[in-house]
Amino acid sequence: MAKYKIALMPGDGIGNDVMDAAKIVLDKIGLDADYVPADIGWEFWRTEGEPLPQRTLDTLKACDCALFAAITSKPKEEAEAELVPDLKGKGLVYRSPIVRLRQAFDLYVNLRPCKAFKGNPLNYRDDLDLVVFRENTQGLYAGVEFHPLPTEVRSVLEKHSPRMAAFEGVPSEEIALSTRIFTREGCRRILRQAFEYAQEFGYPTVTLVEKPNVIRETSGMMVREARKIAAGYPGIELWETNVDAMVMWMVKNPQDYGVMVASNMFGDIISDLAAQLVGGLGFAASGNIGDSFAVFEPTHGSAPQYAGKYVANPTAMLLATKLMLDWLGETETAKALQEAIAEVIAEGKVRTYDLGGDNGTLDVARAVAGRM
Ligand code: NAI
Ligand code: MG
């Protein structure tokens, strides 16, 4: 039996192209692993009414981790319209399979390293090494939302918060409510992961990105827990920032930062900014990590206009593969892969269209594999 069992979920569009690139590199690495293909994406929504079939969840449960590429998703009406005739009008609702994966496996860390590779013409600066830890399961994206505001909810809010006076007289149909729920352990576990990472990889600071001066209870809880956890890491300094100022500093002096940690929505925002500073979608990979399972992915989507043309930049997918190797404990191999990617970028001979080149997806994969 192989040491690892890894699910491969190419998904839709260029997801298939970049997954083929990852396979070339994985073949070259020769990891002691069984690779198990798993269904996810639009085709399964259309034909089965389910973009993340139960059989995929079962496969994932039997695997150590998964590599996922990209899927297509569409707004409600369009999604319904594309179902096969037998499934139309049954009240099926499309739900993001990524969000469901995060919930089903409690993948509470969204890890997004954004390192500028030397020679990447898309870098904002060449000296950036940012690593975002975004809480992945709670906060504003947990989906506890109301519209219209139910009468019971409204009366409880009015009873417990004097601030509700601001909405007196507004009909409940005219009020929408999205909640931002944090738990203490939810704060602690993302903070712990950020500090552990900073310690392991030698970052001198951890920057907490919140807004405690305004969002007193949730952001406040995050700050209080961060101070307690920071006390256990004397060699690492905790920097506390407000999210609005932080995006300004990330544009002004991004080289000053390293590990950053934030709740779900703020982390989402700063991780897109961080990614753009080092070349954008073609270079942005992320890990969705829990205590016993993880899913690694490029953050780009299925770019349908390029599907099957093998022109997409596979670097993000290869960096996702690198994150997976790190998580599996294959540190040396992960490092070798990162170095091979860096060399190919620095050399600048094999480049996809987004870097001004005319090489294809698999050319880049072969160039990287050739250096390992
Ligand atoms: P997208 O990320 O698929 O593409 C946006 C643009 O970025 C593309 O048109 C292309 O010019 C460029 N691009 C993306 N990846 C690239 C790569 N590897 N190399 C070179 N250029 C690249 O986002 P878009 O167009 O907004 O969405 C397309 C579909 O993907 C939609 O159905 C959307 O819902 C879905 N999507 C899925 C995601 C996921 O699977 N995690 C994330 C974002 C969007
Ligand atoms: Mg993706």
XYZ file of C-alpha atoms and ligand atoms in Angstrom:
417
model
C 0.000 0.000 0.000
C 1.229 3.488 -0.851
C 2.137 5.863 1.975
C -0.463 8.456 0.942
C -3.869 8.478 -0.672
C -4.559 11.783 -2.406
C -7.794 12.813 -4.103
C -7.508 14.781 -7.349
C -10.466 17.020 -8.205
C -9.836 18.851 -11.484
C -13.348 20.317 -11.669
C -14.234 22.499 -14.663
C -12.648 24.578 -17.420
C -8.945 25.278 -16.993
C -9.144 23.234 -13.787
C -8.529 20.219 -16.014
C -5.627 21.899 -17.811
C -3.785 22.900 -14.654
C -4.467 19.542 -12.966
C -2.730 17.855 -15.903
C 0.220 20.133 -15.202
C 0.250 19.088 -11.536
C 0.197 15.429 -12.571
C 3.324 15.887 -14.712
C 5.142 17.309 -11.705
C 3.794 14.712 -9.266
C 4.880 11.946 -11.655
C 8.371 13.365 -11.724
C 8.499 13.675 -7.943
C 7.475 10.047 -7.616
C 5.745 10.534 -4.278
C 4.709 7.229 -2.701
C 1.014 7.955 -3.236
C -2.154 6.619 -4.790
C -4.055 9.310 -6.645
C -7.829 8.971 -6.650
C -9.889 11.024 -9.107
C -13.024 12.599 -7.592
C -16.010 14.351 -9.183
C -16.772 17.979 -8.442
C -18.238 20.877 -10.381
C -20.709 22.110 -12.903
C -21.181 18.943 -14.902
C -22.381 17.128 -11.778
C -24.693 19.981 -10.871
C -26.211 19.881 -14.369
C -26.659 16.132 -14.621
C -27.138 15.120 -10.981
C -28.286 18.337 -9.315
C -25.269 18.087 -7.002
C -21.862 19.697 -7.680
C -20.328 17.792 -4.760
C -21.781 14.261 -4.920
C -21.894 12.076 -1.804
C -19.499 9.608 -3.487
C -16.909 12.396 -3.614
C -17.310 13.070 0.102
C -16.894 9.324 0.715
C -13.731 9.257 -1.417
C -12.319 12.251 0.429
C -12.973 10.620 3.797
C -10.768 7.723 2.705
C -7.934 10.060 1.585
C -5.212 11.958 3.447
C -5.892 15.187 1.591
C -7.050 16.543 -1.757
C -5.801 18.664 -4.612
C -8.563 20.681 -6.195
C -8.257 22.884 -9.276
C -11.278 25.053 -10.145
C -14.987 24.947 -10.744
C -17.583 26.966 -12.579
C -20.491 28.418 -10.657
C -23.372 30.603 -11.805
C -26.156 32.701 -10.270
C -29.359 31.009 -9.090
C -31.568 31.405 -12.189
C -28.849 30.408 -14.646
C -27.942 27.415 -12.511
C -31.543 26.208 -12.514
C -31.857 26.799 -16.276
C -28.853 24.572 -17.060
C -30.102 21.513 -15.174
C -31.042 18.521 -17.340
C -34.832 18.458 -17.972
C -35.521 15.716 -15.397
C -34.083 17.831 -12.584
C -35.719 21.159 -13.460
C -38.473 22.545 -11.207
C -37.535 20.299 -8.282
C -36.400 23.157 -6.097
C -32.727 22.149 -6.278
C -30.467 24.936 -5.042
C -26.831 25.312 -6.110
C -24.507 25.659 -3.124
C -20.798 26.310 -3.446
C -18.991 22.977 -3.161
C -15.877 24.720 -1.808
C -17.770 26.279 1.058
C -19.369 22.893 1.724
C -15.998 21.152 1.747
C -14.719 23.669 4.269
C -17.706 23.030 6.497
C -17.882 19.238 6.046
C -14.228 18.760 7.029
C -13.948 21.726 9.417
C -11.126 23.221 7.346
C -10.760 26.260 9.560
C -7.481 27.601 8.187
C -7.272 29.266 4.822
C -3.555 29.585 4.246
C -2.421 31.865 1.425
C 1.326 32.387 1.044
C 2.168 35.215 -1.375
C 5.834 35.248 -2.214
C 7.298 37.349 -4.987
C 9.383 35.179 -7.298
C 12.455 36.882 -8.654
C 12.011 37.745 -12.317
C 8.204 37.674 -12.310
C 7.312 40.723 -14.422
C 3.965 40.968 -12.603
C 5.483 41.593 -9.161
C 4.524 44.813 -7.426
C 7.866 44.577 -5.665
C 10.450 41.799 -5.674
C 10.998 41.609 -1.915
C 7.573 40.425 -0.746
C 6.901 37.394 1.379
C 3.393 37.624 2.821
C 1.499 34.733 4.377
C -2.184 35.198 5.143
C -4.008 33.050 7.695
C -7.704 33.553 7.134
C -10.302 31.990 9.443
C -12.348 29.832 7.125
C -15.506 28.690 8.942
C -16.956 31.484 11.088
C -17.681 35.191 10.985
C -19.620 36.946 8.269
C -19.394 34.019 5.850
C -20.958 31.452 8.175
C -24.288 32.041 6.475
C -26.413 32.982 9.518
C -28.494 35.604 7.732
C -32.056 36.908 7.699
C -34.331 38.770 5.356
C -36.937 39.833 6.264
C -35.901 40.099 9.887
C -37.985 37.491 11.781
C -40.202 38.984 14.508
C -38.659 36.840 17.269
C -35.131 37.792 16.276
C -36.112 41.428 16.157
C -37.690 41.475 19.584
C -34.712 39.738 21.175
C -32.354 42.253 19.560
C -34.523 45.150 20.730
C -34.583 43.746 24.244
C -30.808 43.255 24.444
C -29.337 46.114 22.420
C -30.168 49.773 22.880
C -28.567 50.351 19.461
C -31.643 48.813 17.848
C -33.396 52.127 18.541
C -31.744 53.367 15.340
C -34.045 51.077 13.348
C -37.269 51.846 15.172
C -40.257 52.063 12.848
C -38.504 50.387 9.892
C -40.659 47.457 8.699
C -38.992 44.033 9.114
C -39.254 43.368 5.351
C -37.035 46.396 4.895
C -34.299 44.993 7.140
C -31.592 42.489 6.210
C -29.340 40.994 8.883
C -26.055 39.143 8.380
C -24.407 37.971 11.570
C -20.733 37.833 12.470
C -20.345 34.999 14.938
C -16.940 34.224 16.465
C -16.229 31.606 19.096
C -13.299 31.920 21.453
C -11.893 28.603 20.262
C -12.493 29.696 16.651
C -10.258 32.709 17.323
C -7.700 30.721 19.263
C -7.193 27.982 16.719
C -6.523 30.279 13.742
C -4.231 32.454 15.870
C -2.324 29.417 17.124
C -1.764 28.208 13.558
C -0.447 31.623 12.518
C 1.989 31.787 15.431
C 3.119 28.198 14.936
C 3.828 28.932 11.270
C 5.708 32.132 12.126
C 7.811 30.177 14.605
C 8.491 27.265 12.270
C 9.478 29.410 9.305
C 11.218 32.191 11.220
C 8.916 35.196 10.741
C 9.574 37.844 13.412
C 6.024 39.244 13.502
C 2.382 38.216 13.281
C 0.060 40.987 12.161
C -3.542 40.759 13.355
C -5.925 42.487 10.947
C -9.229 43.404 12.612
C -11.304 46.439 13.578
C -11.728 46.291 17.359
C -12.306 50.012 17.808
C -15.643 49.649 15.988
C -16.589 45.967 15.999
C -16.028 45.682 19.714
C -17.232 42.233 20.589
C -16.037 40.014 17.724
C -12.881 41.848 16.701
C -12.371 42.549 20.406
C -12.417 38.843 21.221
C -9.886 38.178 18.485
C -7.529 40.846 19.849
C -7.805 39.644 23.445
C -7.104 36.046 22.462
C -4.234 37.139 20.204
C -2.511 38.880 23.119
C -2.826 35.769 25.266
C -1.476 33.501 22.552
C 1.338 35.901 21.648
C 2.538 35.674 25.263
C 3.443 32.046 24.540
C 5.744 33.058 21.650
C 8.244 35.483 23.161
C 10.340 35.636 19.982
C 7.453 36.819 17.822
C 5.978 40.284 17.965
C 2.213 40.765 17.651
C 1.278 43.767 15.514
C -2.343 44.875 15.859
C -3.810 46.749 12.911
C -7.184 47.892 11.649
C -8.231 46.393 8.342
C -8.798 49.721 6.576
C -5.365 51.043 7.519
C -3.849 47.670 6.737
C -4.857 47.681 3.070
C -3.241 51.081 2.799
C -0.020 49.838 4.423
C -0.043 46.759 2.202
C 0.121 49.029 -0.816
C 2.543 51.501 0.752
C 5.032 49.220 2.555
C 4.128 45.572 1.901
C 7.734 44.505 2.452
C 7.341 45.250 6.177
C 4.878 42.404 6.703
C 5.116 38.635 6.943
C 2.523 36.447 8.624
C -0.927 38.052 8.812
C -4.009 36.653 10.519
C -7.636 37.716 10.187
C -11.231 36.605 10.465
C -13.067 35.257 7.443
C -14.095 38.373 5.504
C -11.106 40.562 6.344
C -8.830 37.644 5.516
C -10.608 37.204 2.197
C -10.006 40.834 1.306
C -6.364 41.065 2.323
C -5.512 37.755 0.696
C -6.690 38.959 -2.714
C -4.661 42.106 -2.301
C -1.609 40.131 -1.177
C -1.976 37.798 -4.168
C -2.123 40.679 -6.607
C 1.092 42.132 -5.196
C 2.958 39.013 -6.319
C 1.457 38.472 -9.754
C -2.219 37.756 -9.254
C -4.333 34.756 -10.167
C -1.670 32.789 -12.003
C 0.443 32.706 -8.814
C -2.061 32.489 -5.963
C -2.455 29.163 -4.191
C -4.199 28.343 -0.970
C -4.657 25.565 1.514
C -7.936 24.860 3.306
C -6.626 23.087 6.370
C -8.248 21.350 9.317
C -6.845 19.151 12.064
C -7.052 15.932 10.053
C -7.797 16.825 6.437
C -6.868 19.512 3.951
C -7.744 20.659 0.435
C -5.159 22.562 -1.619
C -6.130 24.718 -4.593
C -5.146 27.553 -6.877
C -7.433 30.443 -6.036
C -8.386 31.198 -9.626
C -11.604 29.959 -11.183
C -12.338 27.898 -14.293
C -11.659 30.732 -16.829
C -14.076 29.116 -19.332
C -12.748 31.085 -22.316
C -9.425 29.240 -22.001
C -10.825 25.807 -21.110
C -9.000 22.958 -22.828
C -6.669 25.317 -24.672
C -3.777 24.612 -22.304
C -2.703 28.238 -22.147
C -3.435 28.948 -18.461
C -0.525 29.538 -16.115
C -0.155 26.399 -13.962
C 2.087 28.093 -11.386
C -0.758 28.594 -8.882
C -1.679 24.918 -9.191
C 1.965 23.875 -8.746
C 2.269 26.118 -5.686
C -0.875 24.453 -4.301
C 0.902 21.137 -4.829
C 3.892 22.527 -2.926
C 1.639 23.499 -0.008
C 0.235 19.986 -0.001
C 3.719 18.467 0.164
C 4.535 20.736 3.122
C 1.358 19.686 4.914
C 2.128 16.018 4.328
C 5.517 16.553 5.940
C 7.416 16.098 2.644
C 9.358 19.251 3.431
C 12.426 18.554 1.302
C 10.347 17.720 -1.768
C 8.201 20.808 -1.202
C 11.317 22.940 -1.050
C 12.708 21.375 -4.212
C 9.443 22.057 -6.044
C 9.390 25.667 -4.905
C 13.000 26.090 -6.068
C 12.250 24.539 -9.444
C 9.288 26.894 -9.912
C 11.453 29.852 -8.867
C 14.199 28.873 -11.331
C 11.808 28.577 -14.255
C 10.328 31.996 -13.466
C 13.748 33.599 -12.977
C 15.052 32.165 -16.223
C 12.029 33.611 -18.028
C 12.272 31.330 -21.060
C 9.072 29.359 -20.581
C 6.196 31.738 -20.009
C 2.429 31.604 -20.420
C 0.447 34.435 -21.998
C -0.182 36.307 -18.722
C 3.595 36.833 -18.471
C 3.862 37.910 -22.075
C 4.997 34.505 -23.314
C 3.514 32.035 -25.756
C 4.190 28.763 -23.986
C 1.447 26.446 -22.925
C 0.349 25.129 -19.548
C 2.156 21.826 -19.954
C 5.382 23.447 -21.220
C 5.673 25.184 -17.866
C 4.945 21.949 -16.003
C 7.621 20.095 -18.011
C 10.133 22.879 -17.422
C 9.500 22.691 -13.673
C 9.589 18.880 -13.647
C 12.822 18.991 -15.655
C 14.528 20.901 -12.853
C 13.581 18.503 -10.103
P -11.336 33.190 -13.144
O -10.352 33.114 -12.040
O -11.778 31.899 -13.705
O -10.711 34.012 -14.340
C -10.558 35.413 -14.387
C -9.523 35.780 -15.431
O -8.246 35.628 -14.866
C -9.548 34.845 -16.629
O -10.364 35.332 -17.618
C -8.127 34.835 -17.058
O -7.899 35.952 -17.876
C -7.368 35.039 -15.778
N -6.867 33.770 -15.217
C -7.414 32.991 -14.244
N -6.648 31.952 -13.971
C -5.575 32.048 -14.779
C -4.411 31.255 -14.970
N -4.171 30.151 -14.247
N -3.529 31.659 -15.895
C -3.715 32.760 -16.613
N -4.787 33.558 -16.482
C -5.709 33.205 -15.569
O -12.564 34.049 -12.614
P -13.954 34.391 -13.339
O -13.761 34.620 -14.788
O -14.540 35.448 -12.519
O -14.851 33.105 -13.128
C -14.957 32.026 -14.065
C -15.690 30.893 -13.392
O -14.899 30.388 -12.308
C -17.004 31.318 -12.781
O -17.952 30.307 -13.006
C -16.699 31.462 -11.307
O -17.820 31.247 -10.504
C -15.664 30.389 -11.105
N -14.739 30.601 -9.984
C -14.329 29.487 -9.301
C -13.389 29.580 -8.299
C -12.892 28.333 -7.664
O -13.024 27.263 -8.234
N -12.287 28.400 -6.501
C -12.834 30.876 -7.880
C -13.273 31.978 -8.704
C -14.206 31.833 -9.704
Mg -9.569 27.292 -7.040
